[in-house]
mmCIF file of C-alpha atoms in Angstrom:
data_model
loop_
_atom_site.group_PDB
_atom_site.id
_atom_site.type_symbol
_atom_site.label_atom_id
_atom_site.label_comp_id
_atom_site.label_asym_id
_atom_site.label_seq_id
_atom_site.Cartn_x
_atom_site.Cartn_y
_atom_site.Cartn_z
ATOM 1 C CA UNK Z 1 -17.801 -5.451 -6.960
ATOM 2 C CA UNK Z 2 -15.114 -3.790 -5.533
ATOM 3 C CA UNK Z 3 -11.576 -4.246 -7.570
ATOM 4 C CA UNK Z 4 -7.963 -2.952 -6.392
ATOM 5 C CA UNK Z 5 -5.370 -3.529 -8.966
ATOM 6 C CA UNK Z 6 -1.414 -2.621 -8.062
ATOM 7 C CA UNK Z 7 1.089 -1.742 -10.494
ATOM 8 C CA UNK Z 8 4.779 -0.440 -10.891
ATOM 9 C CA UNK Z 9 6.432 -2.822 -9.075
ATOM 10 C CA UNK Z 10 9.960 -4.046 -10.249
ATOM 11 C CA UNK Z 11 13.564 -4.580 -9.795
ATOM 12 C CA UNK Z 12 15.513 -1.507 -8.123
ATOM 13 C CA UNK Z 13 18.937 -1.093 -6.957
ATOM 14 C CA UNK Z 14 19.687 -0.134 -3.269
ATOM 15 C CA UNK Z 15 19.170 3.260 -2.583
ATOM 16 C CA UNK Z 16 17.122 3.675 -6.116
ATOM 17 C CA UNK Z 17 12.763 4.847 -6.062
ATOM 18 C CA UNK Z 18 9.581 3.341 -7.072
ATOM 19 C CA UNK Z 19 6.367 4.331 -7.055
ATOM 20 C CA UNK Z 20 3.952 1.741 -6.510
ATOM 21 C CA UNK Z 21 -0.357 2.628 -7.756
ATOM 22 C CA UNK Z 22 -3.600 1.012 -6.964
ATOM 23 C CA UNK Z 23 -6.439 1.746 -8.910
ATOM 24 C CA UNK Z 24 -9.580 1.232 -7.417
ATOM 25 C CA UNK Z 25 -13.043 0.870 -8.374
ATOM 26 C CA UNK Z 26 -16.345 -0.544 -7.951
ATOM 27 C CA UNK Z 27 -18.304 1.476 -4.959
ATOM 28 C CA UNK Z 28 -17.204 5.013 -3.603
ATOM 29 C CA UNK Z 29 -14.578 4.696 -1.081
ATOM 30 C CA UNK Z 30 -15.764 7.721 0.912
ATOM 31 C CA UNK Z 31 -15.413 6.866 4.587
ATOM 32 C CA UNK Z 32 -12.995 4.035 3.909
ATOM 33 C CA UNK Z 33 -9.058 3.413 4.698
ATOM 34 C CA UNK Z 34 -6.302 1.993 1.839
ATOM 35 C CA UNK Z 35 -3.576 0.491 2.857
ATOM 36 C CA UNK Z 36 -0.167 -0.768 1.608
ATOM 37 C CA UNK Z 37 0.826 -4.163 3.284
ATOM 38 C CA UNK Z 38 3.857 -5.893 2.159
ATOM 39 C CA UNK Z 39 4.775 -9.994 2.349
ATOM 40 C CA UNK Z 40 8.066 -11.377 1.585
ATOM 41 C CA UNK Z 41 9.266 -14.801 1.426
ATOM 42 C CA UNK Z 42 8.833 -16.804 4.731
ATOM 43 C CA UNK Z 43 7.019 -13.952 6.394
ATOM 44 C CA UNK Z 44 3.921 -12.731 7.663
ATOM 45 C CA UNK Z 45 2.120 -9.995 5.727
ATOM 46 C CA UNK Z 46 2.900 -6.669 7.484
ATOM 47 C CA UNK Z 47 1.887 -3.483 7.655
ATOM 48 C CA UNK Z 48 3.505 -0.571 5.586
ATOM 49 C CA UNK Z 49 1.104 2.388 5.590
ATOM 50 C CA UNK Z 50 -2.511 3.766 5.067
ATOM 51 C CA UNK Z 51 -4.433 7.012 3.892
ATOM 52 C CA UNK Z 52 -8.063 7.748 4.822
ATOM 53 C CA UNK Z 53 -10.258 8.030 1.904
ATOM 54 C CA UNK Z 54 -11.815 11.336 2.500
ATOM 55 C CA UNK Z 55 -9.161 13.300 4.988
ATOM 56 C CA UNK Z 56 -6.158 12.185 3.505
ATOM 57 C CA UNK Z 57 -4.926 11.328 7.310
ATOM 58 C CA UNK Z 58 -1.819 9.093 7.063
ATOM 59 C CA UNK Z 59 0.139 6.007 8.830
ATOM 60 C CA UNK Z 60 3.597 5.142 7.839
ATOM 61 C CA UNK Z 61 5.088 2.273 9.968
ATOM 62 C CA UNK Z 62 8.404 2.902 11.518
ATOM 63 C CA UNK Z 63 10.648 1.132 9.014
ATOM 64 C CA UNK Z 64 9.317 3.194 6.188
ATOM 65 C CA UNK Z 65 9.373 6.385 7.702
ATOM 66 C CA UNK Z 66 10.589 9.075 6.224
ATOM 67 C CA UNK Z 67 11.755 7.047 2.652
ATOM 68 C CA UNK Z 68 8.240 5.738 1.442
ATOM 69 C CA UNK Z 69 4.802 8.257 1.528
ATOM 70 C CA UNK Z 70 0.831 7.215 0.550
ATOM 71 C CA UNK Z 71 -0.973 9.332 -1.317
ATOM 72 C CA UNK Z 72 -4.819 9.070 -2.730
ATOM 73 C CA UNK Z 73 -6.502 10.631 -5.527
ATOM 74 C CA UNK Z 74 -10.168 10.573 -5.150
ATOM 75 C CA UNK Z 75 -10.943 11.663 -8.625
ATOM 76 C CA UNK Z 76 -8.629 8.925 -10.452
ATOM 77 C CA UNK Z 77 -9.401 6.702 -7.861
ATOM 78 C CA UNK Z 78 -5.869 5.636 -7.176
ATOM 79 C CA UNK Z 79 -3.769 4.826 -4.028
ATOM 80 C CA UNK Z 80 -0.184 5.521 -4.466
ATOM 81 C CA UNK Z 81 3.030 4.701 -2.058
ATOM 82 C CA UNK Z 82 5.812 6.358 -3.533
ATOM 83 C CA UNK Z 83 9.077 4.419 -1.948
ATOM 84 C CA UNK Z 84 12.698 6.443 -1.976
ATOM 85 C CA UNK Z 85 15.817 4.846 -0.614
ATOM 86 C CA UNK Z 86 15.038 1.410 -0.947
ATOM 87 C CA UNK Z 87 16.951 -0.938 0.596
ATOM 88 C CA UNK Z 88 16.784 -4.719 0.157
ATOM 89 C CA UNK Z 89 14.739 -5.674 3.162
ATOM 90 C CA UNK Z 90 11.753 -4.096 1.146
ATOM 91 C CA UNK Z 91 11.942 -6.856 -0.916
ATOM 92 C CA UNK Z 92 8.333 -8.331 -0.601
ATOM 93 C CA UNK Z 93 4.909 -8.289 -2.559
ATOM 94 C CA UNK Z 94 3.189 -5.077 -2.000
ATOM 95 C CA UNK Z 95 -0.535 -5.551 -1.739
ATOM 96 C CA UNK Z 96 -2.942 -2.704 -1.971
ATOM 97 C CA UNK Z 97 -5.823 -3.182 0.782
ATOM 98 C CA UNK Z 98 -9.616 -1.518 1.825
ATOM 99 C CA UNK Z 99 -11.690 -1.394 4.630
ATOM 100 C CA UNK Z 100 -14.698 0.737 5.991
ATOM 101 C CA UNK Z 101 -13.701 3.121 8.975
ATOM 102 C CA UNK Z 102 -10.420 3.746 10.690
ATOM 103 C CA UNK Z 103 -6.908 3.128 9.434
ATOM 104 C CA UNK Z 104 -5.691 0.149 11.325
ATOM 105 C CA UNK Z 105 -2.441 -2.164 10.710
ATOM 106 C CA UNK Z 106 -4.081 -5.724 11.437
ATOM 107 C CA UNK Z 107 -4.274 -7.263 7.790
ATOM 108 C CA UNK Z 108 -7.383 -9.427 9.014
ATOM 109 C CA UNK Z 109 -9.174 -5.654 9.192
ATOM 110 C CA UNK Z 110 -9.242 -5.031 5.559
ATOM 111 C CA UNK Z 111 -11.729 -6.806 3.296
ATOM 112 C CA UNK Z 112 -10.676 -5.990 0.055
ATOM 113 C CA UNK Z 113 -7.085 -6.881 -1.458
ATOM 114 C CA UNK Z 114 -5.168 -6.530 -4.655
ATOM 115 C CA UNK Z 115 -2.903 -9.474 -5.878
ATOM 116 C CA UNK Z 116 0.106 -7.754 -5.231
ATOM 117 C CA UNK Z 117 3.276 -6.237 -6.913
ATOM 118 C CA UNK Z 118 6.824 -7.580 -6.724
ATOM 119 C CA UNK Z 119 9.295 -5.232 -5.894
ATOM 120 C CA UNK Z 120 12.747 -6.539 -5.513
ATOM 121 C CA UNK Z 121 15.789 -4.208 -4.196
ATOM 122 C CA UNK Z 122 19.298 -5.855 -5.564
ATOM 123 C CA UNK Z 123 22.121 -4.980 -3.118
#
């Protein structure tokens, strides 16, 4: 049974860093994608950025460019997104995600999810 368990969210000031990890376990992810998708209040689940298992290929979307960067460890099995220069629009539940194949941004791809990690950015 395949488990994916976030942790290190929290509150942050503007302009402060987190580092968010997933740990995962239950099959070998060889051959499969982990993303970071992120929800906040009112809004559609979105997006942030994915790794391949076994390349290490990456994704960022636009917004986080260049401020947040995945990373995977395939011996600890973890998933990391390391996020620098927060501001408060990243305010949201970050959910750690896994599905066979390609990296793709459509949160109906994945099949396996997390419960998510609040991260809130104070102004």
């Amino acid at each position: 049974q395949v488990q994916l368990v976030e942790s290190g969210g929290g509150l942050v000031q503007a302009g402060g860093s987190l580092r968010l990890s997933c740990a995962a376990s239950g099959r070998t992810f060889s051959g499969y994608s982990m993303g970071w998708f992120r929800q906040a209040p009112g809004k559609e689940r979105e997006f942030v950025a994915a790794v391949t298992w076994s390349g290490g290929s990456t994704w960022h979307t636009d917004s986080v460019k260049g401020r947040f960067t995945i990373s995977r460890d395939t011996v600890k099995n973890m998933v990391y997104l390391q996020m620098n220069s927060l501001k408060p629009e990243d305010t949201a539940v970050y959910y750690c995600a896994a599905k066979r194949g390609l990296m793709v941004v459509s949160t109906t791809a994945y099949e396996y999810w997390g419960q998510g990690t609040q991260v809130t950015v104070s102004s």
